[in-house]
mmCIF file of C-alpha atoms in Angstrom:
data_model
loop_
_atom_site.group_PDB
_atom_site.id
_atom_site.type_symbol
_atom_site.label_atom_id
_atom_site.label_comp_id
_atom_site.label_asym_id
_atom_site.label_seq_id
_atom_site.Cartn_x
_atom_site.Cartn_y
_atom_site.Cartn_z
ATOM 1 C CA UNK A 1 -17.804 -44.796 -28.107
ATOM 2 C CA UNK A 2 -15.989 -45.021 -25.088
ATOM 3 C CA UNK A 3 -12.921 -45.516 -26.439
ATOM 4 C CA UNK A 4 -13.278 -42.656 -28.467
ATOM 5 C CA UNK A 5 -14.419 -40.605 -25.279
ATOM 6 C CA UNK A 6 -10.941 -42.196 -23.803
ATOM 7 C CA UNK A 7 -8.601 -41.388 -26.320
ATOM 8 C CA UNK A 8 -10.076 -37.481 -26.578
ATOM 9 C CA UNK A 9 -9.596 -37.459 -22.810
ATOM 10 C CA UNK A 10 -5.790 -38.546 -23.117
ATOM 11 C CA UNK A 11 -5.586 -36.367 -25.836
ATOM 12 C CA UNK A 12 -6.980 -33.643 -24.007
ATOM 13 C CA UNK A 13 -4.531 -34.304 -21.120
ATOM 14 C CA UNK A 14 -1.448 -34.427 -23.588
ATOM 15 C CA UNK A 15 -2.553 -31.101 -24.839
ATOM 16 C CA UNK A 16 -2.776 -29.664 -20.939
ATOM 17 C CA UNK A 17 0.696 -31.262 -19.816
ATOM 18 C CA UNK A 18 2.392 -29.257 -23.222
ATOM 19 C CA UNK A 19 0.583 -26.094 -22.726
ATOM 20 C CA UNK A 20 -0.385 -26.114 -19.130
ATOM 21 C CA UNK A 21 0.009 -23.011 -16.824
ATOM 22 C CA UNK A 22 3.516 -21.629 -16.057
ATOM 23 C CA UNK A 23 6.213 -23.483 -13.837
ATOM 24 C CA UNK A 24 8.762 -22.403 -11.835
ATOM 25 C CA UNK A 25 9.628 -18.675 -11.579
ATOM 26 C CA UNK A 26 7.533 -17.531 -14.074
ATOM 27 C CA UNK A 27 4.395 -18.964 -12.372
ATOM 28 C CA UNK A 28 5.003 -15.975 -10.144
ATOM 29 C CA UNK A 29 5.713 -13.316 -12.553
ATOM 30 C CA UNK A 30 2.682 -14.022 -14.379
ATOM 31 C CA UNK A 31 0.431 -15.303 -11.770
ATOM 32 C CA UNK A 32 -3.305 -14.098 -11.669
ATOM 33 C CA UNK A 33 -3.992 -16.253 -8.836
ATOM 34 C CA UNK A 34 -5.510 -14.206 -6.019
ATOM 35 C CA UNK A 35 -3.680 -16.686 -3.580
ATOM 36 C CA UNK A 36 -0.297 -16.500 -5.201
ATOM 37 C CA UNK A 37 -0.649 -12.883 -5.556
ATOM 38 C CA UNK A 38 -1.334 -12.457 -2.226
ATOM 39 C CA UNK A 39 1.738 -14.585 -0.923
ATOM 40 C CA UNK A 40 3.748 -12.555 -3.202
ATOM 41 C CA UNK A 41 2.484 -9.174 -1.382
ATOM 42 C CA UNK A 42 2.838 -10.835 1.593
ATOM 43 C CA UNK A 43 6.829 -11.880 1.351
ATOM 44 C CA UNK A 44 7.623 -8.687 -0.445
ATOM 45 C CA UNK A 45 5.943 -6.614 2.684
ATOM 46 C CA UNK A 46 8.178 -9.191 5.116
ATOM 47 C CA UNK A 47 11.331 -8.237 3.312
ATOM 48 C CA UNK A 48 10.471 -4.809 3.215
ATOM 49 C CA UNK A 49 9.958 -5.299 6.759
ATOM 50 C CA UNK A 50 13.828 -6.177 7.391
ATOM 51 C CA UNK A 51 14.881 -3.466 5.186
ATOM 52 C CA UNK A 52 12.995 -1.198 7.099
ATOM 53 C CA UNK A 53 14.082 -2.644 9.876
ATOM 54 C CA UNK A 54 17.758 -2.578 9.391
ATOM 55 C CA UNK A 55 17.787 1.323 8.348
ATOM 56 C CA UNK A 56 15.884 1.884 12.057
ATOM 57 C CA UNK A 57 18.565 0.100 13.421
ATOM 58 C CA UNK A 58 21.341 2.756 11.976
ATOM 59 C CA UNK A 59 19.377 5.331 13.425
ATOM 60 C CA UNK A 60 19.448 3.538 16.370
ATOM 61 C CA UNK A 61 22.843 3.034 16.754
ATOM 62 C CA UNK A 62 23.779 6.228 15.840
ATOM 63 C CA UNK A 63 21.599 7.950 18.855
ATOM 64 C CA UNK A 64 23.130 5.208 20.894
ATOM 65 C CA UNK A 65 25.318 7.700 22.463
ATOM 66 C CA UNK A 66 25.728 11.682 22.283
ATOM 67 C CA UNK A 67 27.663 12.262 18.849
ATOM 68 C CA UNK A 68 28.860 11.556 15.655
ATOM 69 C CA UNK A 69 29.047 7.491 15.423
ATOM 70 C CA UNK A 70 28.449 5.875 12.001
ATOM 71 C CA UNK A 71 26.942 8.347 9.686
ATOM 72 C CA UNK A 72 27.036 11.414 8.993
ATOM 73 C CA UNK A 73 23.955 13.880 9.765
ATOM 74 C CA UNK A 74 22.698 13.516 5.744
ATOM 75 C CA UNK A 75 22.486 10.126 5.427
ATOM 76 C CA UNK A 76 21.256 9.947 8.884
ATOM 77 C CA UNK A 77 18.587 11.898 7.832
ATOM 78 C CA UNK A 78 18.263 9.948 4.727
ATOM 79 C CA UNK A 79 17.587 6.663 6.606
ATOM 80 C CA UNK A 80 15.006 8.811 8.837
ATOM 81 C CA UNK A 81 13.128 9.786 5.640
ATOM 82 C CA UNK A 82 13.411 6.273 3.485
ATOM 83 C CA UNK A 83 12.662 4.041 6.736
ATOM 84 C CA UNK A 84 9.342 5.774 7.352
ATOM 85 C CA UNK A 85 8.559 5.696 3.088
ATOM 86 C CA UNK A 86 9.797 1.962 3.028
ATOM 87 C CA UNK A 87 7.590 0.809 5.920
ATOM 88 C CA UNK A 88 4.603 2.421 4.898
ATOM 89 C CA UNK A 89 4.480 2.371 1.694
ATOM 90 C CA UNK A 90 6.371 -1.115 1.478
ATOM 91 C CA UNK A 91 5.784 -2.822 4.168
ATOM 92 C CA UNK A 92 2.480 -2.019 6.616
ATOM 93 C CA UNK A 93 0.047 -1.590 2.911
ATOM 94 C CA UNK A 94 1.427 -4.343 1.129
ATOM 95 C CA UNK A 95 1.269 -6.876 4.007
ATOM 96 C CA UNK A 96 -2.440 -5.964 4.402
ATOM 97 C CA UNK A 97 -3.371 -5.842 0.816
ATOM 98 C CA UNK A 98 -2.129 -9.364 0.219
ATOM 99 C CA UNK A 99 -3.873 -10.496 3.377
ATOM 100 C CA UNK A 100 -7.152 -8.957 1.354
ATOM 101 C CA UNK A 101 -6.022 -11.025 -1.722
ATOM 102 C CA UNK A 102 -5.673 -14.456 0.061
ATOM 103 C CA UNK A 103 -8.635 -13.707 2.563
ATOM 104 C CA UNK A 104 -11.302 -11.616 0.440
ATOM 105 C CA UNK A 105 -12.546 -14.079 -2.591
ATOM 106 C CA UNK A 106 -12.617 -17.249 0.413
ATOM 107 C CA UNK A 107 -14.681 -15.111 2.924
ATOM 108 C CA UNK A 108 -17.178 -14.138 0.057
ATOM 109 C CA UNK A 109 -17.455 -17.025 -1.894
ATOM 110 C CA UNK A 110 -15.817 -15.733 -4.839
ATOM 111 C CA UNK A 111 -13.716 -17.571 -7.330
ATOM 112 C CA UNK A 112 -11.086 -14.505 -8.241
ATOM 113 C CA UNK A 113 -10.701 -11.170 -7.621
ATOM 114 C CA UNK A 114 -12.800 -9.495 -10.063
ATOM 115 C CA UNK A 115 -9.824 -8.203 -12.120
ATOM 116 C CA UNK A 116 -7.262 -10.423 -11.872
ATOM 117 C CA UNK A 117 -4.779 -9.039 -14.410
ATOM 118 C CA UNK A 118 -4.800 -5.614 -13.194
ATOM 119 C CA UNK A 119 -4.120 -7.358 -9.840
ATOM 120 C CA UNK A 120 -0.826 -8.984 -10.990
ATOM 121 C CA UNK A 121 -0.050 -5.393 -12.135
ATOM 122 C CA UNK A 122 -0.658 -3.642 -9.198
ATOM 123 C CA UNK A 123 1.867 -6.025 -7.289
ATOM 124 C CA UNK A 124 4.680 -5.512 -9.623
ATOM 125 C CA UNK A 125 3.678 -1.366 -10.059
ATOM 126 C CA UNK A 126 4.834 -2.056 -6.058
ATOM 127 C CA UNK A 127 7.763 -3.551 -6.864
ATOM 128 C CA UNK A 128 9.021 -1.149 -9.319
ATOM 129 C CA UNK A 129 7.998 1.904 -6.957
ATOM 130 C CA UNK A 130 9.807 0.597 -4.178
ATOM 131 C CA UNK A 131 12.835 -0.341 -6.164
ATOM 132 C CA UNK A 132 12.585 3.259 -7.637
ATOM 133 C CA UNK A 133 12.904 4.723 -4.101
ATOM 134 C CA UNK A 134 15.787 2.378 -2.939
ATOM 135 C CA UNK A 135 17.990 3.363 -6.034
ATOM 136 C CA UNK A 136 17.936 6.723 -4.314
ATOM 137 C CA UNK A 137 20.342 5.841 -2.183
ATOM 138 C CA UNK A 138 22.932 5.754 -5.104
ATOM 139 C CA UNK A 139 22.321 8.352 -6.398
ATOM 140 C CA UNK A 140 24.092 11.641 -6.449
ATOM 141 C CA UNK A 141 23.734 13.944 -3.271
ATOM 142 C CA UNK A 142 22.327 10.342 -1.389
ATOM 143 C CA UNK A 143 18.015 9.645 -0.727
ATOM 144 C CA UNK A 144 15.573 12.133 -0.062
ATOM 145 C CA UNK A 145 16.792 13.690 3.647
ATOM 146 C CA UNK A 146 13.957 15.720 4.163
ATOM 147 C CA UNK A 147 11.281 13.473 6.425
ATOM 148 C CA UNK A 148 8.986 11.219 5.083
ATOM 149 C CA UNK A 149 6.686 14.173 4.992
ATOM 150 C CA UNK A 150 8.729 15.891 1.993
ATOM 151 C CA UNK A 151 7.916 19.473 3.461
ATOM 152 C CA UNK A 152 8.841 22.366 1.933
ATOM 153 C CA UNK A 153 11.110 24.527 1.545
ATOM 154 C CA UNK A 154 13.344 22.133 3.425
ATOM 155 C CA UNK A 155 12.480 19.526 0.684
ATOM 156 C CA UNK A 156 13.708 21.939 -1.848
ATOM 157 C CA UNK A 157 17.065 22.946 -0.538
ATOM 158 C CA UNK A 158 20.178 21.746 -2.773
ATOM 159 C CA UNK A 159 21.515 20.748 0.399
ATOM 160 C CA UNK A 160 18.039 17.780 0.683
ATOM 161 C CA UNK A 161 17.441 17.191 -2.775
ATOM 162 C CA UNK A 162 20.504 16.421 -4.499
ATOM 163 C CA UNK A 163 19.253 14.518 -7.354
ATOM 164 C CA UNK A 164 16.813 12.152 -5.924
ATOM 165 C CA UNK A 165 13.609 13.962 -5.641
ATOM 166 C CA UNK A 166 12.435 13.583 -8.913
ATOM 167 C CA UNK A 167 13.097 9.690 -8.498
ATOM 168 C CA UNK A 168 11.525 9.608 -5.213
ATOM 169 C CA UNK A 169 8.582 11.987 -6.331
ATOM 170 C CA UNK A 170 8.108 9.199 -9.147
ATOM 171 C CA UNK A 171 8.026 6.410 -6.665
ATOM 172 C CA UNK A 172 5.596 7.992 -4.458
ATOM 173 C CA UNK A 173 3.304 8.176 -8.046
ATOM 174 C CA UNK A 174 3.987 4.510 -8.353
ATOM 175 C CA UNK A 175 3.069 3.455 -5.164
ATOM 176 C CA UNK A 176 -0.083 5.223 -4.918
ATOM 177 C CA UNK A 177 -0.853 3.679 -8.875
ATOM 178 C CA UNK A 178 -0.477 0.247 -7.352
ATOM 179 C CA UNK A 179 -2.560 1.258 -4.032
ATOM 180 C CA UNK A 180 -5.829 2.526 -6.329
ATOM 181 C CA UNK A 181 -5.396 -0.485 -8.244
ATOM 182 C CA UNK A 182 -5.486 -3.242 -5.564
ATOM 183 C CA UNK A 183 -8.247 -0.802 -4.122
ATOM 184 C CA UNK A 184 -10.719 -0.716 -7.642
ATOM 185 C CA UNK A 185 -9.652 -4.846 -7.518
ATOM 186 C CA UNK A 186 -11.326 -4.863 -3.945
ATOM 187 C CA UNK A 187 -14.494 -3.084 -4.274
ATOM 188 C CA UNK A 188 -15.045 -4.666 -7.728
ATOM 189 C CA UNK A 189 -14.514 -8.408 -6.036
ATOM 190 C CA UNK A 190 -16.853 -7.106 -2.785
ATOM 191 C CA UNK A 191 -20.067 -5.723 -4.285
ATOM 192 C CA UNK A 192 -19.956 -8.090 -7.562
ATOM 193 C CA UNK A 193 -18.826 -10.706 -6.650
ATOM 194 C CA UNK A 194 -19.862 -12.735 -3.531
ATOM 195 C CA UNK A 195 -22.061 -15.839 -3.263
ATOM 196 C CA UNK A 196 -25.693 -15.073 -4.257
ATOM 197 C CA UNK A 197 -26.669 -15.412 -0.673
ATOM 198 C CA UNK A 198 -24.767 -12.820 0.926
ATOM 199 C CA UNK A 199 -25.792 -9.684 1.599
ATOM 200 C CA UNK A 200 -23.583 -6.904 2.788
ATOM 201 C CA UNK A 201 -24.454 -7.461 6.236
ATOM 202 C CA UNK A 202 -23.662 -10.837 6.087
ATOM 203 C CA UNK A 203 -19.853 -10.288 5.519
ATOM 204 C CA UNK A 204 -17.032 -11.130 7.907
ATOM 205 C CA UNK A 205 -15.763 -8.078 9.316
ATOM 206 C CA UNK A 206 -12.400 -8.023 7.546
ATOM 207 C CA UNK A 207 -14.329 -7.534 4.581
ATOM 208 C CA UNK A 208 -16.063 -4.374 5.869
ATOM 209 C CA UNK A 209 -12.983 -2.839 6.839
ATOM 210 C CA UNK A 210 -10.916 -3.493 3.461
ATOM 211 C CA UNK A 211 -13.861 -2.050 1.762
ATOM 212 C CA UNK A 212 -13.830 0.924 3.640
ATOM 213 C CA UNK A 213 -10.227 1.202 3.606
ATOM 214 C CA UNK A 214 -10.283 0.503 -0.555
ATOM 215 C CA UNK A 215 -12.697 3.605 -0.525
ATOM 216 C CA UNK A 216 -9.791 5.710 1.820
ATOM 217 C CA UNK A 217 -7.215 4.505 -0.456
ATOM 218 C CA UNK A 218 -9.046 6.158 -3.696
ATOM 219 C CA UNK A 219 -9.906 8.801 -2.347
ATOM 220 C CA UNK A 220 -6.581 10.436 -0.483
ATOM 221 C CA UNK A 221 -3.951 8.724 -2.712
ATOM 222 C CA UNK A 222 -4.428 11.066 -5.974
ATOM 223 C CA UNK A 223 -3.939 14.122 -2.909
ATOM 224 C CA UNK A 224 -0.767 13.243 -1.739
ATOM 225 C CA UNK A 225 0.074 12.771 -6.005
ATOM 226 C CA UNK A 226 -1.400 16.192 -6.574
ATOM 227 C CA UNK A 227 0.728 17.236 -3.595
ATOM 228 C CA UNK A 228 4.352 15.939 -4.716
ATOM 229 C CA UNK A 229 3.534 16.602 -8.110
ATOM 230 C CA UNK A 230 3.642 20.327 -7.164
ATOM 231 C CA UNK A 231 6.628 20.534 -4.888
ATOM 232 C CA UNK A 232 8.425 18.533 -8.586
ATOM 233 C CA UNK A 233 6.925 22.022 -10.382
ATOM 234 C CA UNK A 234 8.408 24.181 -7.556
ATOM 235 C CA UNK A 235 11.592 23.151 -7.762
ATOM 236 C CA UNK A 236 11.814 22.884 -11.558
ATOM 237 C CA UNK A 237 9.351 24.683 -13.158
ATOM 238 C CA UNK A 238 9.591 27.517 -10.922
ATOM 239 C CA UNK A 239 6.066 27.453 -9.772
ATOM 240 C CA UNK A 240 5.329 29.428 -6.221
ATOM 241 C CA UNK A 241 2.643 26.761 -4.923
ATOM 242 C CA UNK A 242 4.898 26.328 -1.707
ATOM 243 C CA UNK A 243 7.486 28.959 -2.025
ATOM 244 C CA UNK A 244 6.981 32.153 0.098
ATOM 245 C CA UNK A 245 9.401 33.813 -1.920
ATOM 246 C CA UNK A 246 6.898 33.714 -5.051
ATOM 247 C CA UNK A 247 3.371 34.746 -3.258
ATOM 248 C CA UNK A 248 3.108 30.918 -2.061
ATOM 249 C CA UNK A 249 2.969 29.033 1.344
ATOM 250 C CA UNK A 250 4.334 26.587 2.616
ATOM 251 C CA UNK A 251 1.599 25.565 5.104
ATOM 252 C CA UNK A 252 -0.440 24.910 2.080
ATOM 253 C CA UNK A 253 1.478 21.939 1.428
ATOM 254 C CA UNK A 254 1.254 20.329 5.232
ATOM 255 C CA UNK A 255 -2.717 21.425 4.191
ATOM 256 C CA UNK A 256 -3.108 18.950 1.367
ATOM 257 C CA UNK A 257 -0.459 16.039 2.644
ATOM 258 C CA UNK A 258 -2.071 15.437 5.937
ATOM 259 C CA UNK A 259 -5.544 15.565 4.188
ATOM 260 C CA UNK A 260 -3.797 12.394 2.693
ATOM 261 C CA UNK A 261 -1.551 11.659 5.567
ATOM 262 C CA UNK A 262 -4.493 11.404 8.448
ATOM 263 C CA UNK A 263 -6.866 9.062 5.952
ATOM 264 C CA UNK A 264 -3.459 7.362 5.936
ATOM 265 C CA UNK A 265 -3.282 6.192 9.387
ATOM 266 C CA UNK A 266 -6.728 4.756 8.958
ATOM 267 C CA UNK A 267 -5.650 2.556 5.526
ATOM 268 C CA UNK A 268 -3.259 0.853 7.845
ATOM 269 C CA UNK A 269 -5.454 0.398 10.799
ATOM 270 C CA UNK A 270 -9.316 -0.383 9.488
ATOM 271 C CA UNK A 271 -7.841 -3.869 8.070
ATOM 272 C CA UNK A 272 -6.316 -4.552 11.598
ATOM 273 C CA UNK A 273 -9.261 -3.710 13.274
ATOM 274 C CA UNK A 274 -10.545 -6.564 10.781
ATOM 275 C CA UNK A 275 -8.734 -8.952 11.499
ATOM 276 C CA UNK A 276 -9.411 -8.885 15.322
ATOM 277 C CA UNK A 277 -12.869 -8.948 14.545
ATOM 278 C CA UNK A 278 -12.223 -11.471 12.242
ATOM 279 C CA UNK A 279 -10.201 -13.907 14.461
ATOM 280 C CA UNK A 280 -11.464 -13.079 18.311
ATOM 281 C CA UNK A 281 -14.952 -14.156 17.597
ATOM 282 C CA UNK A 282 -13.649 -17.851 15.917
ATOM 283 C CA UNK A 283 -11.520 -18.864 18.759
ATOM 284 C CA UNK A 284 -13.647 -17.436 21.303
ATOM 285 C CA UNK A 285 -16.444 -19.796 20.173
ATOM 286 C CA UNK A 286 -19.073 -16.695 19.974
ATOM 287 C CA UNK A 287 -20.450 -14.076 17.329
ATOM 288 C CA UNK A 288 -19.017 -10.641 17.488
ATOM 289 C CA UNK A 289 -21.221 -8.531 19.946
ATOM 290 C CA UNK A 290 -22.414 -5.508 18.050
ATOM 291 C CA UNK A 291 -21.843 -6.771 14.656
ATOM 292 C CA UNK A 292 -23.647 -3.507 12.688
ATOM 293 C CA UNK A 293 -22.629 -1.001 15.090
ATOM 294 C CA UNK A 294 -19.008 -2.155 14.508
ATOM 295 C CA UNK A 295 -20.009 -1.368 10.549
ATOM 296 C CA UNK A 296 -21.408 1.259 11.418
ATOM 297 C CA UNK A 297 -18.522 2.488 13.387
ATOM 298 C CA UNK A 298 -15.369 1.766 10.860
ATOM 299 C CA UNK A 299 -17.652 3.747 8.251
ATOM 300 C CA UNK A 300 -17.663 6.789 10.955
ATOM 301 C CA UNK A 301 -13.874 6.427 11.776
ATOM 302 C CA UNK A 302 -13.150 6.717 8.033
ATOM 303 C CA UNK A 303 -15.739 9.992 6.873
ATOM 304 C CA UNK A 304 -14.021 11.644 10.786
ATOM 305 C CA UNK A 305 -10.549 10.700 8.855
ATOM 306 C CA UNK A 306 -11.316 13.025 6.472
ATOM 307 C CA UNK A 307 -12.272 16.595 8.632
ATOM 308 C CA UNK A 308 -9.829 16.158 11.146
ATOM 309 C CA UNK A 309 -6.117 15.991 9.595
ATOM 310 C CA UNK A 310 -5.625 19.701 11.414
ATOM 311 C CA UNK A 311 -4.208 17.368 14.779
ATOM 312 C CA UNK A 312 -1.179 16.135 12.756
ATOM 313 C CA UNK A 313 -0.060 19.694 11.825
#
């Protein structure tokens, strides 16, 4: 009997060194680890990072003195526009979401996120977005030149758009795709899936604030969609949402993006407020003082996010 049990068991391990999971480079293509997908957010945001980085540094060095230096004023203002997109968008929300993907399933006692597929989507939805808005830059008439803010009607002058903003309007749909995504992944893994033991108030504070900031994410991304999507229809379907010209206003538009854009500075925040929490309390030996009132407190911050975006306009 045993040696039957032996030779099944060799068998058995034949069969999983032929067909065992994928090796090399396609390990990471396909990956629905939480873990690798995390390290894959997290290296994509630290490239990003540099690339962000470097097109700061041409603005910098072209206001290094009084002048013309390096570029002229439309790229200038390109680099202005796709530094602020690229850091955001690929750098700041990336690098937290993967931290959420390492850090989330450990601190909860879950196995996976709860929908690991759609989690290897989401990363490469990121990819393609943010390799959609960098192919802007080749593109006749150069990037989007406009601010990262895309207002109107500069965003709709010839002179701004050239033939980018369709591509960059497309990119911004990408990127908030991949954002809802990781976001639905979150509060799936958070309320179904943590150790039988653990009730809500028993979390580590990182995992309040990703929650809170997976609710944010839902609810202003489709906005700043909606928002984009109608500048696209102003400038080629000859809709008047924005355009004064044709009964619309223009203020409607700062309206609707900084209902997404103040939210915004919250999603990139809450989850550093998290980690603090997360980390001061382990080294300093101690609990966190005021555990539920910081709960309490992050929930607050992120309903006031919502009835105050009038400050950023």
């Amino acid at each position: 009997m045993s040696a039957v049990v032996s030779e099944h068991d060799d068998h058995h391990a034949d069969d999983h060194h032929d067909h065992g999971p994928a090796k090399g480079l396609l390990r990471w293509i396909i990956t629905t680890n939480h873990k690798d997908i995390g390290t894959l957010y997290l290296v994509f945001a630290l490239a990003m990072f540099f690339v962000g980085g470097t097109m700061a540094m041409v603005i910098r060095a072209e206001l290094f003195e009084p002048g013309l230096q390096f570029v002229d004023p439309a790229f200038f203002n390109s680099m202005t526009t796709m530094h602020a997109l690229v850091m955001v968008f690929g750098a700041v929300m990336p690098a937290f979401v993967g931290l959420a993907n390492w850090q989330i399933p450990l601190m909860i006692g879950a196995a996976d996120m709860a929908l690991p597929r759609m989690n290897n989507m989401s990363f490469w939805m990121l990819v393609a977005g943010v390799l959609l808005l960098a192919s802007t830059l080749f593109m006749e008439g150069g990037a989007p030149n406009s601010g990262w803010t895309l207002y109107p009607p500069l965003v709709l002058q010839p002179i701004t758009v050239g033939k980018a903003m369709p591509f960059a309007v497309f990119s911004v749909h990408l990127l908030g795709i991949s954002s809802i995504m990781g976001a639905i992944n979150i509060i799936a893994t958070i309320f179904n899936m943590r150790a039988p033991s653990m009730k809500m108030m028993d979390m580590p504070l990182f995992v309040w604030t990703w929650l809170i900031t997976a609710f944010l994410l839902i609810a202003v991304m489709p906005v700043f969609a909606g928002a984009v999507t109608m500048l696209l229809t102003d400038k080629f379907f000859h809709t008047s949402f924005f355009n004064a010209a044709g009964g619309g206003d223009p203020v409607l538009y700062e309206h609707i993006f900084w209902f997404f854009g103040h939210p915004e500075v919250y999603i990139m925040i809450l989850p550093t407020f998290g980690v603090a929490s997360t980390i001061i309390p382990i080294f300093a030996r101690k609990p966190l003082f005021g555990y539920a009132s910081m709960v309490w407190a992050t929930a607050s911050i992120a309903f006031l996010s919502f009835i105050v975006w009038a400050h950023h306009m």
